[in-house]
mmCIF file of C-alpha atoms in Angstrom:
data_model
loop_
_atom_site.group_PDB
_atom_site.id
_atom_site.type_symbol
_atom_site.label_atom_id
_atom_site.label_comp_id
_atom_site.label_asym_id
_atom_site.label_seq_id
_atom_site.Cartn_x
_atom_site.Cartn_y
_atom_site.Cartn_z
ATOM 1 C CA UNK E 1 -42.447 -34.923 -149.289
ATOM 2 C CA UNK E 2 -43.216 -31.214 -149.446
ATOM 3 C CA UNK E 3 -40.844 -30.223 -146.640
ATOM 4 C CA UNK E 4 -40.411 -26.485 -146.122
ATOM 5 C CA UNK E 5 -37.343 -26.787 -143.899
ATOM 6 C CA UNK E 6 -34.917 -29.579 -143.043
ATOM 7 C CA UNK E 7 -36.375 -30.102 -139.573
ATOM 8 C CA UNK E 8 -39.541 -31.329 -141.336
ATOM 9 C CA UNK E 9 -37.488 -34.333 -142.493
ATOM 10 C CA UNK E 10 -36.838 -35.248 -138.843
ATOM 11 C CA UNK E 11 -40.399 -34.856 -137.583
ATOM 12 C CA UNK E 12 -42.005 -37.368 -135.229
ATOM 13 C CA UNK E 13 -44.187 -38.859 -137.967
ATOM 14 C CA UNK E 14 -41.040 -39.674 -139.981
ATOM 15 C CA UNK E 15 -39.928 -42.271 -137.435
ATOM 16 C CA UNK E 16 -40.113 -45.920 -138.435
ATOM 17 C CA UNK E 17 -38.175 -49.128 -138.915
ATOM 18 C CA UNK E 18 -37.093 -48.520 -142.523
ATOM 19 C CA UNK E 19 -33.350 -48.147 -142.973
ATOM 20 C CA UNK E 20 -32.343 -44.484 -143.183
ATOM 21 C CA UNK E 21 -28.561 -44.713 -143.027
ATOM 22 C CA UNK E 22 -25.809 -47.260 -143.682
ATOM 23 C CA UNK E 23 -22.290 -46.476 -142.496
ATOM 24 C CA UNK E 24 -18.975 -47.446 -144.089
ATOM 25 C CA UNK E 25 -18.987 -50.794 -142.213
ATOM 26 C CA UNK E 26 -22.498 -51.641 -143.525
ATOM 27 C CA UNK E 27 -24.088 -51.067 -140.125
ATOM 28 C CA UNK E 28 -27.702 -50.005 -140.634
ATOM 29 C CA UNK E 29 -29.625 -47.331 -138.733
ATOM 30 C CA UNK E 30 -33.380 -47.031 -139.006
ATOM 31 C CA UNK E 31 -35.487 -43.886 -139.224
ATOM 32 C CA UNK E 32 -36.516 -44.062 -135.596
ATOM 33 C CA UNK E 33 -32.842 -43.943 -134.594
ATOM 34 C CA UNK E 34 -32.116 -41.103 -137.010
ATOM 35 C CA UNK E 35 -34.922 -38.869 -135.765
ATOM 36 C CA UNK E 36 -34.520 -39.481 -132.050
ATOM 37 C CA UNK E 37 -30.712 -39.251 -132.228
ATOM 38 C CA UNK E 38 -30.971 -35.962 -134.142
ATOM 39 C CA UNK E 39 -33.249 -34.619 -131.409
ATOM 40 C CA UNK E 40 -30.739 -35.725 -128.778
ATOM 41 C CA UNK E 41 -27.940 -34.040 -130.714
ATOM 42 C CA UNK E 42 -29.907 -30.804 -130.803
ATOM 43 C CA UNK E 43 -30.621 -30.932 -127.084
ATOM 44 C CA UNK E 44 -26.951 -31.596 -126.355
ATOM 45 C CA UNK E 45 -25.556 -28.897 -128.642
ATOM 46 C CA UNK E 46 -27.911 -26.368 -127.098
ATOM 47 C CA UNK E 47 -25.750 -26.629 -123.949
ATOM 48 C CA UNK E 48 -22.783 -25.506 -126.065
ATOM 49 C CA UNK E 49 -24.565 -22.329 -127.101
ATOM 50 C CA UNK E 50 -25.680 -23.455 -130.540
ATOM 51 C CA UNK E 51 -28.573 -21.331 -131.781
ATOM 52 C CA UNK E 52 -29.675 -19.248 -134.733
ATOM 53 C CA UNK E 53 -27.015 -17.024 -136.322
ATOM 54 C CA UNK E 54 -24.054 -19.109 -135.133
ATOM 55 C CA UNK E 55 -21.868 -21.535 -137.075
ATOM 56 C CA UNK E 56 -20.857 -25.032 -136.000
ATOM 57 C CA UNK E 57 -17.865 -26.744 -137.560
ATOM 58 C CA UNK E 58 -18.236 -30.483 -138.104
ATOM 59 C CA UNK E 59 -15.243 -32.666 -138.902
ATOM 60 C CA UNK E 60 -15.699 -36.162 -140.346
ATOM 61 C CA UNK E 61 -18.006 -38.083 -142.647
ATOM 62 C CA UNK E 62 -19.616 -40.703 -140.375
ATOM 63 C CA UNK E 63 -22.985 -41.026 -138.600
ATOM 64 C CA UNK E 64 -21.950 -38.810 -135.673
ATOM 65 C CA UNK E 65 -20.907 -36.040 -138.044
ATOM 66 C CA UNK E 66 -24.349 -36.213 -139.655
ATOM 67 C CA UNK E 67 -26.032 -36.113 -136.245
ATOM 68 C CA UNK E 68 -24.048 -32.984 -135.386
ATOM 69 C CA UNK E 69 -25.332 -31.429 -138.603
ATOM 70 C CA UNK E 70 -28.924 -32.400 -137.859
ATOM 71 C CA UNK E 71 -28.678 -31.201 -134.261
ATOM 72 C CA UNK E 72 -27.308 -27.854 -135.422
ATOM 73 C CA UNK E 73 -30.109 -27.646 -137.973
ATOM 74 C CA UNK E 74 -32.782 -28.186 -135.327
ATOM 75 C CA UNK E 75 -31.308 -25.275 -133.362
ATOM 76 C CA UNK E 76 -31.381 -23.074 -136.484
ATOM 77 C CA UNK E 77 -27.590 -22.894 -136.588
ATOM 78 C CA UNK E 78 -25.407 -23.117 -139.689
ATOM 79 C CA UNK E 79 -23.092 -26.081 -140.312
ATOM 80 C CA UNK E 80 -19.686 -25.872 -141.942
ATOM 81 C CA UNK E 81 -18.284 -29.323 -142.665
ATOM 82 C CA UNK E 82 -14.498 -29.697 -142.444
ATOM 83 C CA UNK E 83 -13.745 -26.042 -141.677
ATOM 84 C CA UNK E 84 -10.204 -24.622 -141.872
ATOM 85 C CA UNK E 85 -8.038 -25.124 -138.808
ATOM 86 C CA UNK E 86 -7.551 -21.399 -138.183
ATOM 87 C CA UNK E 87 -10.907 -20.152 -136.950
ATOM 88 C CA UNK E 88 -9.662 -17.610 -134.419
ATOM 89 C CA UNK E 89 -11.194 -14.681 -136.302
ATOM 90 C CA UNK E 90 -14.509 -16.368 -137.117
ATOM 91 C CA UNK E 91 -16.789 -14.274 -134.917
ATOM 92 C CA UNK E 92 -19.986 -16.284 -135.468
ATOM 93 C CA UNK E 93 -18.250 -19.624 -134.883
ATOM 94 C CA UNK E 94 -19.711 -21.244 -131.750
ATOM 95 C CA UNK E 95 -18.695 -24.912 -131.587
ATOM 96 C CA UNK E 96 -16.445 -27.484 -133.219
ATOM 97 C CA UNK E 97 -17.550 -31.121 -133.344
ATOM 98 C CA UNK E 98 -14.578 -33.312 -134.277
ATOM 99 C CA UNK E 99 -12.979 -36.690 -133.594
ATOM 100 C CA UNK E 100 -11.121 -36.514 -130.303
ATOM 101 C CA UNK E 101 -7.726 -37.022 -131.911
ATOM 102 C CA UNK E 102 -8.265 -34.131 -134.359
ATOM 103 C CA UNK E 103 -9.824 -31.385 -132.274
ATOM 104 C CA UNK E 104 -6.536 -29.925 -131.016
ATOM 105 C CA UNK E 105 -5.528 -29.010 -134.566
ATOM 106 C CA UNK E 106 -8.150 -26.251 -134.649
ATOM 107 C CA UNK E 107 -7.714 -22.732 -133.283
ATOM 108 C CA UNK E 108 -11.102 -21.443 -132.174
ATOM 109 C CA UNK E 109 -12.318 -17.930 -131.359
ATOM 110 C CA UNK E 110 -12.818 -16.953 -127.709
ATOM 111 C CA UNK E 111 -15.909 -18.548 -126.213
ATOM 112 C CA UNK E 112 -16.232 -21.323 -128.797
ATOM 113 C CA UNK E 113 -16.854 -24.815 -127.429
ATOM 114 C CA UNK E 114 -14.923 -27.940 -128.374
ATOM 115 C CA UNK E 115 -17.031 -31.100 -128.695
ATOM 116 C CA UNK E 116 -15.256 -34.411 -129.305
ATOM 117 C CA UNK E 117 -16.565 -37.752 -130.463
ATOM 118 C CA UNK E 118 -15.005 -41.194 -130.419
ATOM 119 C CA UNK E 119 -12.581 -41.646 -127.519
ATOM 120 C CA UNK E 120 -13.487 -39.655 -124.386
ATOM 121 C CA UNK E 121 -11.596 -36.347 -124.297
ATOM 122 C CA UNK E 122 -8.929 -35.908 -121.646
ATOM 123 C CA UNK E 123 -8.832 -32.110 -121.706
ATOM 124 C CA UNK E 124 -11.047 -30.299 -119.205
ATOM 125 C CA UNK E 125 -13.884 -28.323 -120.694
ATOM 126 C CA UNK E 126 -14.189 -30.453 -123.834
ATOM 127 C CA UNK E 127 -17.639 -31.995 -124.159
ATOM 128 C CA UNK E 128 -18.030 -35.637 -125.213
ATOM 129 C CA UNK E 129 -20.623 -35.927 -127.968
ATOM 130 C CA UNK E 130 -21.130 -39.683 -127.659
ATOM 131 C CA UNK E 131 -21.846 -39.536 -123.925
ATOM 132 C CA UNK E 132 -24.090 -36.528 -124.386
ATOM 133 C CA UNK E 133 -26.232 -38.327 -126.947
ATOM 134 C CA UNK E 134 -26.828 -41.232 -124.576
ATOM 135 C CA UNK E 135 -27.887 -38.964 -121.716
ATOM 136 C CA UNK E 136 -30.094 -36.486 -123.566
ATOM 137 C CA UNK E 137 -33.868 -36.444 -123.825
ATOM 138 C CA UNK E 138 -35.021 -38.238 -127.037
ATOM 139 C CA UNK E 139 -37.601 -35.586 -127.843
ATOM 140 C CA UNK E 140 -37.524 -32.052 -129.150
ATOM 141 C CA UNK E 141 -39.916 -29.124 -128.780
ATOM 142 C CA UNK E 142 -42.051 -28.132 -131.783
ATOM 143 C CA UNK E 143 -40.239 -25.939 -134.279
ATOM 144 C CA UNK E 144 -41.197 -23.071 -136.550
ATOM 145 C CA UNK E 145 -38.121 -22.542 -138.707
ATOM 146 C CA UNK E 146 -38.184 -19.969 -141.479
ATOM 147 C CA UNK E 147 -37.126 -21.359 -144.889
ATOM 148 C CA UNK E 148 -34.782 -18.372 -145.156
ATOM 149 C CA UNK E 149 -32.742 -19.576 -142.175
ATOM 150 C CA UNK E 150 -29.143 -20.403 -143.048
ATOM 151 C CA UNK E 151 -28.447 -24.137 -143.150
ATOM 152 C CA UNK E 152 -24.973 -24.930 -144.469
ATOM 153 C CA UNK E 153 -21.924 -23.023 -145.668
ATOM 154 C CA UNK E 154 -18.616 -23.804 -147.329
ATOM 155 C CA UNK E 155 -17.073 -20.505 -146.282
ATOM 156 C CA UNK E 156 -17.864 -18.833 -149.590
ATOM 157 C CA UNK E 157 -21.566 -19.431 -150.076
ATOM 158 C CA UNK E 158 -24.269 -20.077 -147.513
ATOM 159 C CA UNK E 159 -27.464 -21.964 -148.393
ATOM 160 C CA UNK E 160 -30.757 -21.537 -146.620
ATOM 161 C CA UNK E 161 -33.164 -24.354 -145.789
ATOM 162 C CA UNK E 162 -35.386 -23.332 -148.667
ATOM 163 C CA UNK E 163 -32.575 -23.165 -151.215
ATOM 164 C CA UNK E 164 -31.113 -26.507 -150.177
ATOM 165 C CA UNK E 165 -34.462 -28.313 -150.262
ATOM 166 C CA UNK E 166 -35.395 -26.832 -153.627
ATOM 167 C CA UNK E 167 -32.133 -28.174 -155.039
ATOM 168 C CA UNK E 168 -32.717 -31.547 -153.342
ATOM 169 C CA UNK E 169 -36.172 -31.811 -154.919
ATOM 170 C CA UNK E 170 -34.508 -31.190 -158.267
ATOM 171 C CA UNK E 171 -32.195 -34.158 -157.662
ATOM 172 C CA UNK E 172 -35.166 -36.349 -156.722
ATOM 173 C CA UNK E 173 -37.000 -35.394 -159.906
ATOM 174 C CA UNK E 174 -34.004 -35.651 -162.237
ATOM 175 C CA UNK E 175 -32.908 -39.058 -160.920
ATOM 176 C CA UNK E 176 -36.418 -40.311 -160.110
ATOM 177 C CA UNK E 177 -35.267 -41.244 -156.632
ATOM 178 C CA UNK E 178 -37.596 -43.545 -154.735
ATOM 179 C CA UNK E 179 -37.789 -45.042 -151.268
ATOM 180 C CA UNK E 180 -36.060 -48.283 -152.298
ATOM 181 C CA UNK E 181 -32.945 -46.520 -153.660
ATOM 182 C CA UNK E 182 -29.569 -46.468 -151.933
ATOM 183 C CA UNK E 183 -27.674 -43.199 -152.404
ATOM 184 C CA UNK E 184 -23.935 -43.614 -151.876
ATOM 185 C CA UNK E 185 -22.049 -40.559 -150.617
ATOM 186 C CA UNK E 186 -18.658 -40.596 -152.341
ATOM 187 C CA UNK E 187 -17.889 -36.856 -152.189
ATOM 188 C CA UNK E 188 -16.947 -34.734 -149.166
ATOM 189 C CA UNK E 189 -19.729 -33.204 -147.089
ATOM 190 C CA UNK E 190 -17.786 -29.934 -147.151
ATOM 191 C CA UNK E 191 -19.284 -29.525 -150.627
ATOM 192 C CA UNK E 192 -22.863 -28.245 -150.148
ATOM 193 C CA UNK E 193 -23.842 -30.158 -153.293
ATOM 194 C CA UNK E 194 -22.981 -33.385 -151.487
ATOM 195 C CA UNK E 195 -25.270 -32.480 -148.597
ATOM 196 C CA UNK E 196 -28.047 -31.663 -151.062
ATOM 197 C CA UNK E 197 -27.767 -34.806 -153.213
ATOM 198 C CA UNK E 198 -26.374 -37.287 -150.703
ATOM 199 C CA UNK E 199 -28.299 -36.399 -147.541
ATOM 200 C CA UNK E 200 -31.331 -34.203 -148.171
ATOM 201 C CA UNK E 201 -32.540 -35.757 -151.428
ATOM 202 C CA UNK E 202 -32.733 -39.312 -150.028
ATOM 203 C CA UNK E 203 -34.376 -38.041 -146.844
ATOM 204 C CA UNK E 204 -37.086 -36.377 -148.900
ATOM 205 C CA UNK E 205 -38.227 -39.708 -150.361
ATOM 206 C CA UNK E 206 -37.142 -41.939 -147.442
ATOM 207 C CA UNK E 207 -34.385 -43.537 -149.505
ATOM 208 C CA UNK E 208 -31.230 -44.820 -147.804
ATOM 209 C CA UNK E 209 -28.096 -42.734 -147.273
ATOM 210 C CA UNK E 210 -24.969 -44.899 -147.663
ATOM 211 C CA UNK E 211 -21.701 -43.512 -146.312
ATOM 212 C CA UNK E 212 -18.509 -44.658 -148.005
ATOM 213 C CA UNK E 213 -14.749 -44.614 -147.460
ATOM 214 C CA UNK E 214 -11.880 -43.822 -149.796
ATOM 215 C CA UNK E 215 -10.709 -46.652 -151.994
ATOM 216 C CA UNK E 216 -13.951 -48.627 -152.236
ATOM 217 C CA UNK E 217 -14.199 -50.378 -155.592
ATOM 218 C CA UNK E 218 -17.528 -52.197 -155.607
ATOM 219 C CA UNK E 219 -20.998 -50.737 -155.961
ATOM 220 C CA UNK E 220 -22.856 -50.226 -152.685
ATOM 221 C CA UNK E 221 -26.058 -48.772 -153.991
ATOM 222 C CA UNK E 222 -28.001 -47.390 -156.914
ATOM 223 C CA UNK E 223 -26.851 -43.777 -157.188
ATOM 224 C CA UNK E 224 -23.446 -42.340 -156.364
ATOM 225 C CA UNK E 225 -22.897 -38.742 -155.299
ATOM 226 C CA UNK E 226 -19.444 -38.120 -156.690
ATOM 227 C CA UNK E 227 -17.475 -35.739 -158.877
ATOM 228 C CA UNK E 228 -15.498 -38.718 -160.220
ATOM 229 C CA UNK E 229 -16.591 -41.937 -161.958
ATOM 230 C CA UNK E 230 -18.186 -44.372 -159.497
ATOM 231 C CA UNK E 231 -19.218 -48.061 -159.560
ATOM 232 C CA UNK E 232 -22.912 -47.347 -159.042
ATOM 233 C CA UNK E 233 -25.211 -47.441 -162.077
ATOM 234 C CA UNK E 234 -26.078 -43.741 -161.804
ATOM 235 C CA UNK E 235 -24.138 -40.735 -160.572
ATOM 236 C CA UNK E 236 -24.931 -37.220 -159.400
ATOM 237 C CA UNK E 237 -22.062 -34.757 -159.666
ATOM 238 C CA UNK E 238 -22.362 -32.393 -156.665
ATOM 239 C CA UNK E 239 -20.309 -29.779 -158.507
ATOM 240 C CA UNK E 240 -22.832 -29.706 -161.357
ATOM 241 C CA UNK E 241 -25.882 -28.921 -159.242
ATOM 242 C CA UNK E 242 -27.547 -25.559 -159.558
ATOM 243 C CA UNK E 243 -28.412 -23.920 -156.247
#
């Protein structure tokens, strides 16, 4: 698909019953769920002040962490996966989305919003991501995102939508990814190369994103995204990508 920005990968016409995502427990999520849940995530995070030119920290590697990334993307914000715990001086930092048990470990700048997922938070003022997704409108207004909009950062380098998708298309071409492939994410999402090869590249061709856990021995798909040897037949090293 000739997507100009990542929101194109979540457009209404991309909905369907093909599997888009498989979590670490082998639970499957179809493309209809992925698109509508991403829209809900964007609508919910808007209430936390997420918008263009702000950064959202996302902690974790599961489906809800990915939805937080997609929701931030739809709002033209920048995602930083697994940010450092001391964020007090990060002026552009607007929200932290983290498992409820881990959120307290992070020091946020004034005005930043804490958003928890998993168990309901007990602290006042902390938003519950899970509950928000259920209650939000499963639609999103039309977008016109510039390819030069920042998408993801690791704290040292920030990639735009255009840069990330160009690199993802390179992965698709080099590995000849197709819709029937399963791409297993075995590297941390805090590495932008993992987001490119493990999330954006499969979305481009409607392949399946497979989330993994540490210590898995058996193959779970066709292509692994990993810096280390993996049981899948093919492997993409996120550290070796050019972007």
